[in-house]
Each structure stands twice: as C-alpha cells, then as structure tokens.
Coordinates of C-alpha atoms in Angstrom, one line a residue:
M136 CA 19.5 -29.1 17.1
S137 CA 20.2 -30.1 20.7
N138 CA 17.3 -31.5 22.8
H139 CA 18.2 -29.0 25.4
P140 CA 18.3 -25.5 24.0
T141 CA 20.8 -23.1 25.4
N142 CA 20.1 -19.5 26.1
T143 CA 21.9 -18.5 23.0
E144 CA 19.4 -20.3 20.8
T145 CA 16.5 -18.1 22.0
K146 CA 18.5 -14.9 22.1
T147 CA 17.5 -12.3 19.5
N148 CA 19.9 -12.2 16.6
Y149 CA 20.3 -8.4 16.6
P150 CA 22.8 -8.1 13.8
A151 CA 20.5 -10.0 11.5
L152 CA 17.4 -8.1 12.8
Y153 CA 19.0 -4.7 12.2
T154 CA 20.0 -5.7 8.7
L155 CA 16.4 -7.0 8.1
I156 CA 14.6 -3.8 9.2
V157 CA 16.5 -1.8 6.6
V158 CA 14.4 -3.8 4.1
F159 CA 11.2 -2.7 5.9
F160 CA 12.4 0.9 5.5
F161 CA 12.8 0.6 1.7
W162 CA 9.2 -0.6 1.3
G163 CA 7.8 2.5 3.1
F164 CA 10.2 4.9 1.6
I165 CA 9.4 4.1 -2.1
A166 CA 5.6 3.5 -1.6
A167 CA 5.0 6.8 0.1
G168 CA 7.3 8.7 -2.2
N169 CA 4.9 7.6 -5.1
S170 CA 2.3 10.1 -3.7
V171 CA 4.7 12.9 -4.6
F172 CA 5.9 11.2 -7.8
I173 CA 2.3 11.0 -9.2
P174 CA 1.5 14.8 -9.3
F175 CA 5.0 15.5 -10.6
C176 CA 4.6 13.1 -13.5
K177 CA 1.1 14.4 -14.2
N178 CA 2.6 17.9 -14.9
Y179 CA 6.0 16.8 -16.3
F180 CA 4.5 14.4 -18.9
H181 CA 1.1 16.2 -19.3
L182 CA -1.0 13.3 -18.1
D183 CA -4.6 13.0 -16.9
Q184 CA -5.3 11.8 -13.3
F185 CA -5.8 8.2 -14.4
Q186 CA -2.5 8.1 -16.3
S187 CA -0.6 9.5 -13.4
Q188 CA -2.2 6.9 -11.1
L189 CA -0.6 4.1 -13.3
I190 CA 2.4 4.6 -11.0
D191 CA 0.3 2.9 -8.2
F192 CA -1.0 0.4 -10.8
A193 CA 2.6 -0.6 -11.7
F194 CA 3.9 -0.7 -8.1
Y195 CA 1.1 -2.6 -6.4
S196 CA 0.2 -5.0 -9.1
A197 CA 3.8 -6.2 -9.0
Y198 CA 3.2 -7.3 -5.4
Y199 CA 0.2 -9.4 -6.7
I200 CA 2.0 -10.9 -9.7
G201 CA 5.1 -11.7 -7.5
A202 CA 3.0 -13.5 -4.8
L203 CA 0.9 -15.2 -7.4
L204 CA 3.9 -16.6 -9.3
L205 CA 5.4 -17.9 -6.0
F206 CA 2.1 -19.6 -5.2
I207 CA 1.8 -21.2 -8.6
F208 CA 5.3 -22.5 -8.7
G209 CA 5.0 -23.7 -5.1
T210 CA 1.8 -25.6 -5.7
I211 CA 3.3 -27.2 -8.9
S212 CA 6.5 -28.3 -7.0
G213 CA 4.7 -29.1 -3.8
K214 CA 7.2 -26.9 -1.8
D215 CA 7.1 -23.3 -0.8
L216 CA 9.7 -21.7 -3.0
V217 CA 10.7 -19.0 -0.4
G218 CA 11.0 -21.7 2.3
K219 CA 13.0 -23.9 -0.2
W220 CA 15.4 -21.1 -1.1
G221 CA 15.6 -20.0 2.6
Y222 CA 14.4 -16.7 3.9
K223 CA 18.0 -15.3 3.7
K224 CA 18.5 -16.1 0.0
S225 CA 15.0 -15.0 -0.9
I226 CA 15.6 -11.6 0.6
V227 CA 19.0 -11.4 -1.2
Y228 CA 17.2 -12.3 -4.5
G229 CA 14.5 -9.8 -3.8
L230 CA 17.0 -7.0 -3.1
L231 CA 19.0 -7.7 -6.3
F232 CA 15.7 -7.7 -8.3
S233 CA 14.8 -4.3 -6.8
A234 CA 18.3 -3.1 -7.7
L235 CA 17.6 -4.2 -11.3
G236 CA 14.4 -2.1 -11.1
A237 CA 16.4 0.9 -9.9
A238 CA 18.7 0.5 -12.9
S239 CA 15.7 0.4 -15.2
M240 CA 14.4 3.6 -13.6
I241 CA 17.7 5.3 -14.3
V242 CA 17.6 4.3 -17.9
A243 CA 13.9 5.4 -18.2
V244 CA 14.7 8.8 -16.7
E245 CA 17.7 9.3 -18.9
V246 CA 15.6 8.7 -22.1
N247 CA 12.6 10.6 -20.5
L248 CA 10.1 7.8 -21.0
Y249 CA 7.1 7.5 -18.6
V250 CA 6.3 3.9 -19.6
G251 CA 9.9 3.0 -18.8
M252 CA 9.6 4.5 -15.3
L253 CA 6.4 2.4 -14.8
I254 CA 8.4 -0.7 -15.8
G255 CA 11.2 0.3 -13.4
L256 CA 8.8 0.7 -10.5
F257 CA 7.1 -2.6 -11.4
I258 CA 10.5 -4.4 -11.2
V259 CA 11.4 -2.7 -7.9
A260 CA 8.1 -3.7 -6.4
L261 CA 8.4 -7.3 -7.8
G262 CA 11.6 -7.5 -5.7
F263 CA 9.7 -6.1 -2.7
S264 CA 7.1 -8.8 -3.1
L265 CA 9.7 -11.5 -2.7
Q266 CA 11.3 -9.6 0.2
Q267 CA 8.0 -9.1 2.0
T268 CA 7.0 -12.8 1.6
A269 CA 10.2 -13.8 3.4
A270 CA 10.8 -10.9 5.8
N271 CA 7.9 -11.3 8.3
P272 CA 8.4 -15.1 9.0
F273 CA 12.2 -14.4 9.0
A274 CA 11.8 -11.7 11.8
V275 CA 9.9 -14.3 13.9
I276 CA 12.7 -16.9 13.7
L277 CA 15.5 -14.4 14.6
G278 CA 14.9 -15.0 18.3
D279 CA 12.4 -16.4 20.8
P280 CA 9.1 -17.2 18.9
K281 CA 7.2 -15.7 21.9
T282 CA 8.7 -12.2 21.1
G283 CA 8.4 -12.6 17.3
A284 CA 5.5 -10.2 17.1
S285 CA 7.5 -7.4 18.7
R286 CA 10.2 -7.9 16.0
V287 CA 7.6 -7.7 13.3
N288 CA 6.2 -4.6 15.0
L289 CA 9.7 -3.0 15.0
G290 CA 9.9 -3.6 11.3
G291 CA 6.5 -2.0 10.9
A292 CA 7.6 1.0 12.9
V293 CA 10.8 1.4 10.7
N294 CA 8.6 1.0 7.6
S295 CA 6.4 3.8 8.8
L296 CA 9.5 6.0 9.4
G297 CA 10.3 5.3 5.7
T298 CA 6.8 6.5 4.7
T299 CA 7.3 9.8 6.6
I300 CA 10.8 10.5 5.2
G301 CA 10.2 9.1 1.6
P302 CA 8.0 12.0 0.4
L303 CA 10.6 14.6 1.6
I304 CA 13.6 13.0 -0.1
I305 CA 11.8 12.0 -3.3
G306 CA 10.2 15.4 -3.5
Y307 CA 13.6 17.1 -3.2
A308 CA 15.0 14.8 -5.9
L309 CA 12.0 15.6 -8.3
F310 CA 11.8 19.3 -7.7
G311 CA 15.5 19.9 -7.0
T312 CA 14.6 22.1 -4.0
F313 CA 12.4 22.4 -1.0
E314 CA 11.3 25.8 -2.4
T315 CA 8.0 26.2 -4.3
V316 CA 8.2 25.3 -8.0
S317 CA 5.1 26.2 -10.1
D318 CA 3.4 23.4 -12.0
T319 CA 4.1 25.2 -15.3
E320 CA 7.9 25.1 -14.5
I321 CA 7.9 21.3 -13.8
A322 CA 8.0 20.3 -17.4
S323 CA 11.3 22.1 -17.9
L324 CA 13.0 20.7 -14.7
P325 CA 16.2 18.6 -15.1
L326 CA 15.8 15.1 -13.7
N327 CA 19.5 14.6 -12.8
K328 CA 18.6 14.4 -9.1
V329 CA 16.2 11.6 -9.7
V330 CA 19.0 9.7 -11.4
Y331 CA 21.2 10.3 -8.4
L332 CA 18.4 9.2 -6.1
Y333 CA 18.0 5.8 -7.9
I334 CA 21.7 5.3 -8.1
G335 CA 21.7 5.7 -4.3
V336 CA 18.7 3.5 -3.8
G337 CA 20.1 0.8 -6.2
L338 CA 23.5 0.8 -4.4
L339 CA 21.7 0.5 -1.0
F340 CA 19.7 -2.5 -2.4
I341 CA 23.0 -4.1 -3.5
L342 CA 24.7 -3.2 -0.1
A343 CA 21.8 -4.7 1.9
A344 CA 22.0 -7.8 -0.3
A345 CA 25.7 -8.2 0.3
L346 CA 25.2 -7.7 4.1
F347 CA 22.6 -10.5 4.1
N348 CA 24.5 -12.8 1.8
F349 CA 28.0 -12.6 3.5
S350 CA 26.9 -12.2 7.1
K351 CA 27.6 -15.4 9.0
K352 CA 25.2 -14.3 11.8
V353 CA 22.2 -14.3 9.5
P354 CA 20.7 -17.8 9.4
A355 CA 19.5 -19.5 6.1
G356 CA 16.0 -19.8 7.4
F357 CA 14.8 -22.9 5.5
N358 CA 11.2 -24.1 5.6
L359 CA 10.8 -27.4 3.8
E360 CA 7.2 -28.2 4.9
Q361 CA 4.9 -29.6 2.2
M362 CA 2.7 -26.9 0.5
E363 CA -1.0 -27.6 0.8
S364 CA -2.8 -28.3 -2.5
A365 CA -5.3 -25.7 -3.8
N366 CA -5.9 -26.4 -7.5
K367 CA -9.2 -24.7 -7.7
A368 CA -7.9 -21.6 -5.9
R369 CA -4.9 -21.5 -8.3
T370 CA -7.1 -21.8 -11.4
T371 CA -9.5 -19.0 -10.1
L372 CA -6.6 -16.7 -9.4
I373 CA -5.1 -17.3 -12.8
I374 CA -8.5 -16.6 -14.5
I375 CA -8.9 -13.4 -12.4
T376 CA -5.4 -12.2 -13.6
V377 CA -6.2 -12.9 -17.3
L378 CA -9.6 -11.1 -17.0
L379 CA -7.9 -8.1 -15.3
L380 CA -5.5 -7.9 -18.2
C381 CA -8.4 -8.0 -20.6
A382 CA -10.1 -5.1 -18.7
F383 CA -7.1 -2.8 -18.6
I384 CA -5.9 -3.3 -22.2
P385 CA -8.9 -1.4 -23.7
V386 CA -8.3 1.5 -21.3
F387 CA -4.6 1.7 -22.2
T388 CA -5.2 1.5 -26.0
S389 CA -8.0 4.1 -25.8
Y390 CA -5.3 6.8 -25.4
K391 CA -4.2 6.0 -29.0
S392 CA -7.7 5.4 -30.4
D393 CA -9.2 7.2 -33.3
A394 CA -11.3 9.3 -30.9
A395 CA -8.3 10.2 -28.8
L396 CA -6.3 11.2 -31.9
E397 CA -9.3 13.3 -33.1
V398 CA -9.4 15.1 -29.8
A399 CA -5.7 15.9 -30.1
A400 CA -6.2 17.2 -33.6
L401 CA -9.1 19.4 -32.6
Q402 CA -7.2 20.8 -29.6
E403 CA -4.5 21.9 -32.1
Q404 CA -7.1 23.6 -34.2
L405 CA -8.4 25.3 -31.1
K406 CA -5.1 27.1 -30.6
S407 CA -5.6 29.1 -33.7
S408 CA -9.4 29.3 -33.7
N409 CA -11.6 29.7 -30.6
D410 CA -14.5 28.0 -32.2
A411 CA -17.4 27.1 -29.9
G412 CA -18.3 24.2 -32.2
I413 CA -14.8 22.7 -31.8
V414 CA -15.0 23.1 -28.0
A415 CA -18.4 21.3 -28.0
K416 CA -17.0 18.5 -30.2
I417 CA -14.0 18.0 -27.9
K418 CA -16.2 17.8 -24.8
E419 CA -18.4 15.3 -26.5
L420 CA -15.5 13.0 -27.6
I421 CA -13.7 13.2 -24.2
H422 CA -17.0 12.4 -22.4
G423 CA -17.5 9.3 -24.5
L424 CA -13.9 8.2 -24.0
E425 CA -14.0 8.7 -20.2
I426 CA -17.3 6.8 -19.8
S427 CA -15.8 3.9 -21.9
R428 CA -12.6 3.9 -19.8
M429 CA -14.6 4.0 -16.5
F430 CA -16.7 1.0 -17.8
W431 CA -13.6 -1.1 -18.3
L432 CA -12.1 -0.1 -15.0
L433 CA -15.2 -0.9 -13.1
G434 CA -15.1 -4.2 -15.0
A435 CA -11.6 -4.8 -13.4
L436 CA -13.0 -4.2 -10.0
I437 CA -15.9 -6.6 -10.6
V438 CA -13.5 -9.2 -11.8
V439 CA -11.7 -9.2 -8.4
V440 CA -14.8 -8.8 -6.2
G441 CA -16.7 -11.3 -8.3
G442 CA -13.8 -13.8 -8.4
L443 CA -13.4 -13.8 -4.7
L444 CA -17.2 -14.1 -4.1
F445 CA -17.3 -17.0 -6.6
A446 CA -14.5 -18.7 -4.7
Y447 CA -16.4 -18.1 -1.4
T448 CA -19.7 -19.6 -2.7
R449 CA -18.1 -22.6 -4.5
A450 CA -15.9 -23.4 -1.5
Q451 CA -18.9 -23.4 0.8
K452 CA -20.6 -26.1 -1.4
N453 CA -17.5 -28.2 -1.9
P454 CA -14.2 -27.3 0.0
N455 CA -12.0 -29.8 -1.9
G456 CA -9.3 -28.2 -4.0
W457 CA -9.8 -24.7 -2.5
G458 CA -7.1 -24.9 0.1
A459 CA -7.2 -21.9 2.5
M460 CA -10.0 -20.4 0.4
K461 CA -12.5 -22.9 2.0
Y462 CA -12.5 -20.7 5.1
P463 CA -15.0 -17.8 4.7
Q464 CA -13.0 -15.5 7.0
L465 CA -10.0 -15.8 4.7
V466 CA -11.9 -15.1 1.4
L467 CA -13.8 -12.1 2.8
G468 CA -10.6 -11.0 4.5
M469 CA -8.8 -11.1 1.1
L470 CA -11.5 -8.7 -0.2
A471 CA -11.2 -6.6 3.0
L472 CA -7.4 -6.3 2.5
F473 CA -7.8 -5.5 -1.2
V474 CA -10.2 -2.7 -0.3
Y475 CA -8.1 -1.5 2.7
V476 CA -4.8 -1.2 0.7
G477 CA -6.7 0.3 -2.2
I478 CA -8.3 3.1 -0.2
E479 CA -5.2 3.8 1.9
V480 CA -3.2 4.3 -1.3
A481 CA -6.0 6.1 -3.2
I482 CA -6.5 8.7 -0.4
G483 CA -2.8 9.6 -0.4
S484 CA -2.1 9.4 -4.1
N485 CA -5.0 11.7 -5.1
L486 CA -4.2 14.2 -2.4
G487 CA -1.8 16.1 -4.5
E488 CA -4.5 16.8 -7.2
L489 CA -7.0 17.7 -4.5
L490 CA -4.8 20.4 -3.0
T491 CA -4.5 22.1 -6.4
L492 CA -8.2 23.2 -6.1
E493 CA -8.9 26.8 -5.2
E494 CA -10.9 25.8 -2.2
F495 CA -8.1 23.5 -0.9
G496 CA -5.4 26.1 -1.1
N497 CA -4.5 26.2 -4.8
L498 CA -1.1 24.6 -4.0
Q499 CA 1.6 23.8 -6.6
S500 CA 2.8 20.1 -6.8
S501 CA 6.0 21.1 -5.0
Q502 CA 4.1 22.4 -2.0
I503 CA 2.1 19.2 -1.2
T504 CA 5.1 17.3 0.3
P505 CA 4.4 18.1 4.0
Y506 CA 0.7 17.1 3.5
V507 CA 1.7 13.8 1.9
S508 CA 4.3 13.3 4.7
M509 CA 1.7 13.9 7.3
Y510 CA -0.8 11.5 5.7
W511 CA 1.7 8.7 5.5
G512 CA 3.1 9.8 8.9
G513 CA -0.4 9.0 10.2
M514 CA 0.6 5.4 9.5
M515 CA 3.6 5.8 11.8
I516 CA 1.5 7.4 14.5
G517 CA -1.0 4.6 14.5
R518 CA 1.5 1.7 14.2
W519 CA 3.8 3.0 16.9
A520 CA 0.8 3.3 19.2
G521 CA -0.5 -0.1 18.1
A522 CA 2.9 -1.7 18.7
I523 CA 2.6 -0.9 22.5
A524 CA 0.2 -3.9 22.9
A525 CA 3.0 -6.3 21.9
F526 CA 5.2 -5.5 24.9
N527 CA 4.7 -6.7 28.5
F528 CA 4.0 -3.3 30.0
T529 CA 1.7 -2.8 33.0
S530 CA -1.8 -1.7 32.2
S531 CA -1.2 1.9 33.5
R532 CA 2.1 2.2 31.6
K533 CA 0.4 1.0 28.4
Q534 CA -2.3 3.7 28.9
L535 CA 0.3 6.4 29.4
L536 CA 2.3 5.3 26.3
T537 CA -0.9 5.2 24.2
I538 CA -1.2 8.9 24.9
I539 CA 2.5 9.9 24.7
V540 CA 3.7 7.8 21.7
P541 CA 1.3 9.3 19.1
I542 CA 2.2 12.8 20.3
I543 CA 5.9 12.1 20.0
A544 CA 5.4 10.6 16.5
F545 CA 3.3 13.6 15.4
S546 CA 6.1 15.9 16.7
I547 CA 8.7 14.0 14.7
I548 CA 6.7 14.5 11.5
I549 CA 6.4 18.2 12.2
A550 CA 10.1 18.5 13.1
V551 CA 11.4 16.6 10.1
N552 CA 9.3 18.7 7.7
T553 CA 10.2 22.0 9.5
L554 CA 13.9 21.1 9.2
A555 CA 13.3 20.6 5.5
G556 CA 12.1 24.2 5.3
F557 CA 8.4 23.7 5.1
D558 CA 6.0 26.0 7.0
M559 CA 4.0 23.4 9.1
S560 CA 1.9 25.9 11.1
V561 CA -1.1 25.0 9.0
L562 CA -0.9 21.4 10.3
Y563 CA -0.3 22.2 14.0
Y564 CA -4.0 21.8 14.8
Y565 CA -4.0 18.4 13.2
I566 CA -3.1 17.2 16.7
I567 CA -6.9 17.3 17.3
C568 CA -7.3 14.4 14.8
V569 CA -4.5 12.5 16.5
A570 CA -6.4 13.0 19.8
V571 CA -9.4 11.4 18.2
Q572 CA -7.2 8.4 17.2
I573 CA -5.9 8.1 20.7
A574 CA -9.5 8.0 22.0
A575 CA -10.2 5.3 19.4
F576 CA -7.3 3.2 20.7
F577 CA -8.7 3.4 24.3
I578 CA -12.2 2.4 23.1
S579 CA -11.0 -0.5 20.9
K580 CA -9.0 -2.1 23.8
D581 CA -6.7 -4.1 21.4
K582 CA -9.6 -6.3 20.2
P583 CA -9.3 -6.7 16.4
V584 CA -13.0 -6.8 15.6
R585 CA -13.8 -3.8 17.8
T586 CA -10.7 -2.1 16.4
L587 CA -11.8 -2.5 12.8
V588 CA -15.3 -1.3 13.6
I589 CA -14.1 1.8 15.5
F590 CA -11.3 2.8 13.1
G591 CA -13.4 1.9 10.1
T592 CA -16.1 4.3 11.5
F593 CA -13.4 6.9 12.2
G594 CA -12.3 6.7 8.5
L595 CA -15.9 6.7 7.2
V596 CA -16.9 9.8 9.2
A597 CA -13.6 11.6 8.2
M598 CA -14.3 10.9 4.5
I599 CA -17.9 12.1 4.7
V600 CA -16.9 15.3 6.5
G601 CA -14.2 15.8 3.9
L602 CA -16.7 15.4 1.1
M603 CA -19.2 17.9 2.7
T604 CA -16.7 20.6 3.5
S605 CA -13.6 22.3 2.0
G606 CA -10.5 24.1 3.2
T607 CA -8.6 23.2 6.3
V608 CA -11.5 21.1 7.8
A609 CA -11.7 18.9 4.7
I610 CA -7.9 18.7 4.4
Y611 CA -7.6 17.5 8.0
S612 CA -10.5 15.0 7.4
F613 CA -8.9 13.4 4.3
L614 CA -5.5 13.3 6.1
A615 CA -7.2 11.6 9.0
G616 CA -7.8 8.7 6.6
G617 CA -4.1 7.8 7.3
L618 CA -4.8 7.6 11.0
A619 CA -7.8 5.4 10.4
C620 CA -6.0 3.0 8.1
S621 CA -2.8 2.8 10.2
I622 CA -3.8 -0.3 12.2
M623 CA -6.1 -2.1 9.7
W624 CA -3.5 -4.3 8.1
G625 CA -2.8 -6.2 11.4
S626 CA -6.4 -6.4 12.4
I627 CA -7.7 -7.7 9.0
F628 CA -4.7 -10.1 8.6
S629 CA -5.1 -11.7 12.1
L630 CA -8.9 -12.1 11.7
S631 CA -8.5 -13.6 8.3
I632 CA -6.0 -16.3 9.2
V633 CA -7.3 -17.3 12.6
G634 CA -8.5 -20.9 12.7
L635 CA -6.8 -21.9 9.4
G636 CA -4.5 -24.5 11.0
K637 CA -2.2 -26.1 8.4
Y638 CA -3.5 -23.6 5.8
T639 CA -2.2 -20.6 7.7
E640 CA 1.0 -20.1 5.5
Q641 CA -1.1 -20.4 2.3
G642 CA -3.7 -18.0 3.6
S643 CA -1.0 -15.5 4.4
A644 CA 0.3 -15.8 0.8
F645 CA -3.3 -15.2 -0.5
L646 CA -3.6 -12.1 1.7
V647 CA -0.2 -10.6 0.4
M648 CA -1.6 -11.0 -3.1
M649 CA -4.4 -8.6 -2.2
I650 CA -2.0 -5.7 -2.0
L651 CA -3.3 -5.6 -5.6
G652 CA -5.9 -3.3 -4.3
G653 CA -3.3 -0.5 -4.3
G654 CA -3.0 -1.0 -8.1
I655 CA -6.7 -1.2 -9.0
I656 CA -8.6 1.2 -6.7
P657 CA -6.4 4.4 -7.1
P658 CA -6.7 4.4 -10.9
I659 CA -10.4 3.9 -10.6
Q660 CA -10.6 7.0 -8.3
G661 CA -8.3 8.8 -10.7
K662 CA -10.6 8.1 -13.7
L663 CA -13.6 9.0 -11.6
S664 CA -12.0 12.3 -10.8
D665 CA -11.5 12.9 -14.5
I666 CA -15.3 12.6 -14.9
I667 CA -16.8 14.1 -11.7
G668 CA -13.9 16.1 -10.2
I669 CA -11.2 15.1 -7.7
H670 CA -13.1 16.3 -4.6
N671 CA -16.2 14.2 -5.4
S672 CA -14.1 11.2 -6.3
Y673 CA -13.4 10.7 -2.6
I674 CA -16.7 8.8 -2.5
V675 CA -14.5 5.8 -3.3
P676 CA -12.9 5.5 0.2
V677 CA -16.4 6.0 1.7
V678 CA -17.5 2.8 0.1
G679 CA -14.3 1.1 1.1
F680 CA -14.6 1.9 4.8
L681 CA -18.2 0.7 4.7
Y682 CA -17.1 -2.7 3.5
I683 CA -14.3 -2.9 6.1
I684 CA -16.9 -2.3 8.9
L685 CA -19.2 -4.9 7.3
F686 CA -16.3 -7.4 7.2
A687 CA -15.7 -6.9 11.0
F688 CA -19.3 -7.9 11.8
L689 CA -19.3 -10.8 9.3
V690 CA -16.0 -12.3 10.5
R691 CA -17.2 -12.3 14.1
G692 CA -20.2 -14.4 13.0
F693 CA -18.0 -16.9 11.0
L694 CA -15.5 -17.4 13.8
T695 CA -18.2 -17.8 16.4
K696 CA -19.8 -20.6 14.3
Q697 CA -16.4 -22.3 14.1
G698 CA -16.2 -22.2 17.9
I699 CA -13.4 -19.6 18.1
N700 CA -13.4 -17.1 20.9
I701 CA -12.8 -13.9 19.0
D702 CA -11.9 -11.9 22.1
Q703 CA -8.8 -14.1 22.5
V704 CA -7.6 -13.4 19.0
E705 CA -4.5 -11.1 19.1
A706 CA -4.0 -8.7 16.2
E707 CA -0.2 -9.3 15.9
A708 CA 0.7 -8.3 12.4
G709 CA 1.4 -4.6 12.6
H710 CA -0.8 -4.1 15.6

C-alpha cells in the first residue's frame, strides 16, 4: 500500500457493499419467518409447544456451534480462520453452506420429515454463523474506517427489512394464500410452495456467492493477526457444550419413553371409551413427563449461566489463560446477550400460540402473520431510529428524524401487510407504543448504559402489563417487546467489548456465540407454557429484562473501576 493514500482508497466500495447487504437481508428474512413456521409445524405435525420451538433451537444453536468451532480451530492454529481465509471467501463459503441447508430443507419437505427440516435449518444457520462472523468487519473495511459504523448500520437496517417481509412471504409459502386457513385444515395442506420457496432461497444463496466470488471489486479482506490464547476459556466452552447436549438428550428421548408410549396408547383407548379413569391416568402421566422435561431444560439454562459465572469468578482470581474472559464486562455481557437474544426470539416465537387463546382473539395460525410482522418490524423501527446517531446530522435534524423515521417505518409495516391483503386496522393504535419508544430515545440520549436501563424498563413494564391484562392491551404490550429489544444488541455489544484492547476480536467472537440464547430460552418458555399455559409463560421475558437492567448498572461500575469514561462509549453495533 502506498504511504500516501489516494482518495480512491478511502472511497466506499459501493458495489461490494450492496452485494454484502443482501446477506444481511437473508439473516432477518429466515429468522423472523421462523415465528410463522413454528405454529404451522405445531399444527401440521401435531406437536406440543416445546417440540415446535425446536425450530428456534436448531436455528440459533447453529450460530453457537459455528462460532465455537471457528474459535477452537483458530486457537489451535494460532490464526483467526475467517481472517486467514479472507472475509470475501468466508462469506462465499457461508453462502454455499446455507445453500446446502436449503437443499436439505427441500428434501425434508418432500419426505415430510420434521426432524429433516430441523437439520436443514441448522445447516442454513451454520452458514449464517460464518457469514455473520465475516460480514461486520468486512463492512467496516469497504471504505473509510471512520464511516464504518454507518455501513454496519445500513446492513442492520436491511436486516430489519428482512424481518418485516420474511413472515409475509414464508406465511404465504406455508399456507398457500393470504386468506384464513383453519388450524384443522393445515395438516392437509400441500407443501409444494415451501419447496419453491427454498429452491428460490437456495438459488439466491448461490447467486450471492457467485457475485462475491467473481466480482473483482470485492476485496479479499485478509486479517492475518495472531489470535490471542485462551485455553481455559476454550475448555470451559467445550464443557458447557457437552453438558448442554447431556441436558437436552433426556428431553428428546422422553417423547419415545415408556411413559410417552403409554400416554399414546391410553389416548387411543379414550377414542372408543370416555372413561374418567383413563383421563385421570393420562393427566398424571403427562404431568410427570412435563415436570421431568422442565427439570432438564432448566438444567441446560443453569449450565450456560453457571458456566459463565464460573469463568467470571475464576478469571478474577487468575486471569491467565482466560483471554477476553478475564474482563468482567465481557463475561457478564455474554450472559446479557444470551438473555437478550433468548427473550427477543421467545416473545415472537410464542406469539402465534398466544393469539390462539379466546381472550387474545382466537386466531388461526394463518391469521398471525401481520402480528409477527409487526413484532419483528419493531426491530426495524428501533434500528432505523438508532442508526440516525451514526450520521453527522445537526442536533435539531437528529431530533426531527428521531420522530419522523419511526413513524415512516411503522407506516411501511402497515402498508406492506395491507398490500398483502391483511386487515391492519386492529394495529393502527400501536402507534402509541411507537410514540413511547420515541420518547425513550430522547431520554436515553444515545448513551448505551442509559439506553439499556430505559429500554430494559420499557420491555419489563410491557411484559408485566401483558401478563396482567388480555385482549388488545396485552397484545400491544407483548408486541412492544420488539420495540424494547430493537436497540439492545448494539448497546450490550459495545459495553461488553469496551476496554478489551488486543482481545476485542476474541471478545466479539464470544459474544456472537451467545446467539445461543435464541436456541435455549424459547424452548424453555415453550415447555413452561405446556405446564402453566402460554399466557403465564411470558414470565420468562420479565426475568430476562430484569437481568439486562442489572447488567447495565453492573457494567457501569466495572468500567468506572477500569478508568473508562462510560459516557464517551459509543454504541456502534446496530445503534
């Protein structure tokens, strides 16, 4: 490189950037579409709520496994694998892997196998994990580093557009229409449109990979810096993974256990004989099974929380070998990100089941699409508004845009769903919740700690109101969880990696692993709903928001002790 950079060296590489943001769209499109896929599969394959939530388990655990494998191989070789391959090739590999997942989905749909669909989604998300590891730093190097945050924010905005459109398109592919389809009719629906959808998605993955691979304007993006050692952190994460597997296996096998088979046999008897004794026996057996499954699922949660707290306490006594985990803000931030992703996904994924209740409108699975679209659209509303801070607007213009942008984003969600033929009049007054979010932005003043406290409190109050009420007020409250979660990724991420120095890259990799929360917490809420009911199960996000608020206060203390002026910390990632 020349010692005197020319203007062209700091110009944004727009062809490469536009190709890259297509990848951001895919992540949001598939992830939000899962919220429609879950209630569909529950009715199509006659599953309980936990079994349907395995869609989230397969999808989000793949992010964790992918990031963990990259970290393990990187620490063994001493080089960051993504940096060694180059960001360009890493994204190409990730897209091709996701295309393989799409092909697996097509096969699974053709043979009508739910487990096969879960494997397909896992492979798609494994590709996403590799793409996501490379895409954010790649966006930064595609132009002047000073404007890198704005390019990442643009990717986040396109990602959110994917979360808004995804439920509509995937809903249409599943139900074959935008018209109402009763839940009893779902089991007899043909899945040919799902095959077409994944053929289309798979071809788009391959096309995007080809654009990246053959474009001379897309730089290789190598990063050959030495990876920092973290043997104790690696060992701890491997042990956590093994223990998680040990916790989930008994839950999976319980569905083929002697007790489960006895329940199935008794239910067959009940069809010909309405015997009260049989009914009582079935209830007794199911209650025992559900309690046992909940025990193991809570065990999985304890493994993650306990493992991270173990790392935190051990690293404080002796930081050698822990790498980035020797920083308390990083370890507690990993837990905060785990909780945040978990409750964000759980609120949306359990929404379909909630809306089937009499007091929540008694909706069919095919009627929930606009609500799911509005929930994930809340992410778009918040992220578009949060992205304003990354641009050099005057103070008065920023204030004006903070009001206008969320209203425009809300209008787009309403318009897209209306064009699809849904009656959105029931959601017009949701603009009140958007107004509350706008007020929260003004109060938080772009400061990450204050932002987390205020938006965490917003989410906490919304969940409590939702638990204590029903009907439209409760629906709006639970949907508002999307508005509350919309800016948390950036705030938690930035607070967790500040002050890490040479361990920043490693800390970022650890944080990406915590997307695992989306695979653990939704199934726990799903199983809890099987025991205490779907409405009451929303106590789970209440606990989650409480921890996020606690993290905000704790991290301020840690950073102050390290001599870091927290008010100067910019929430850049997605904020």
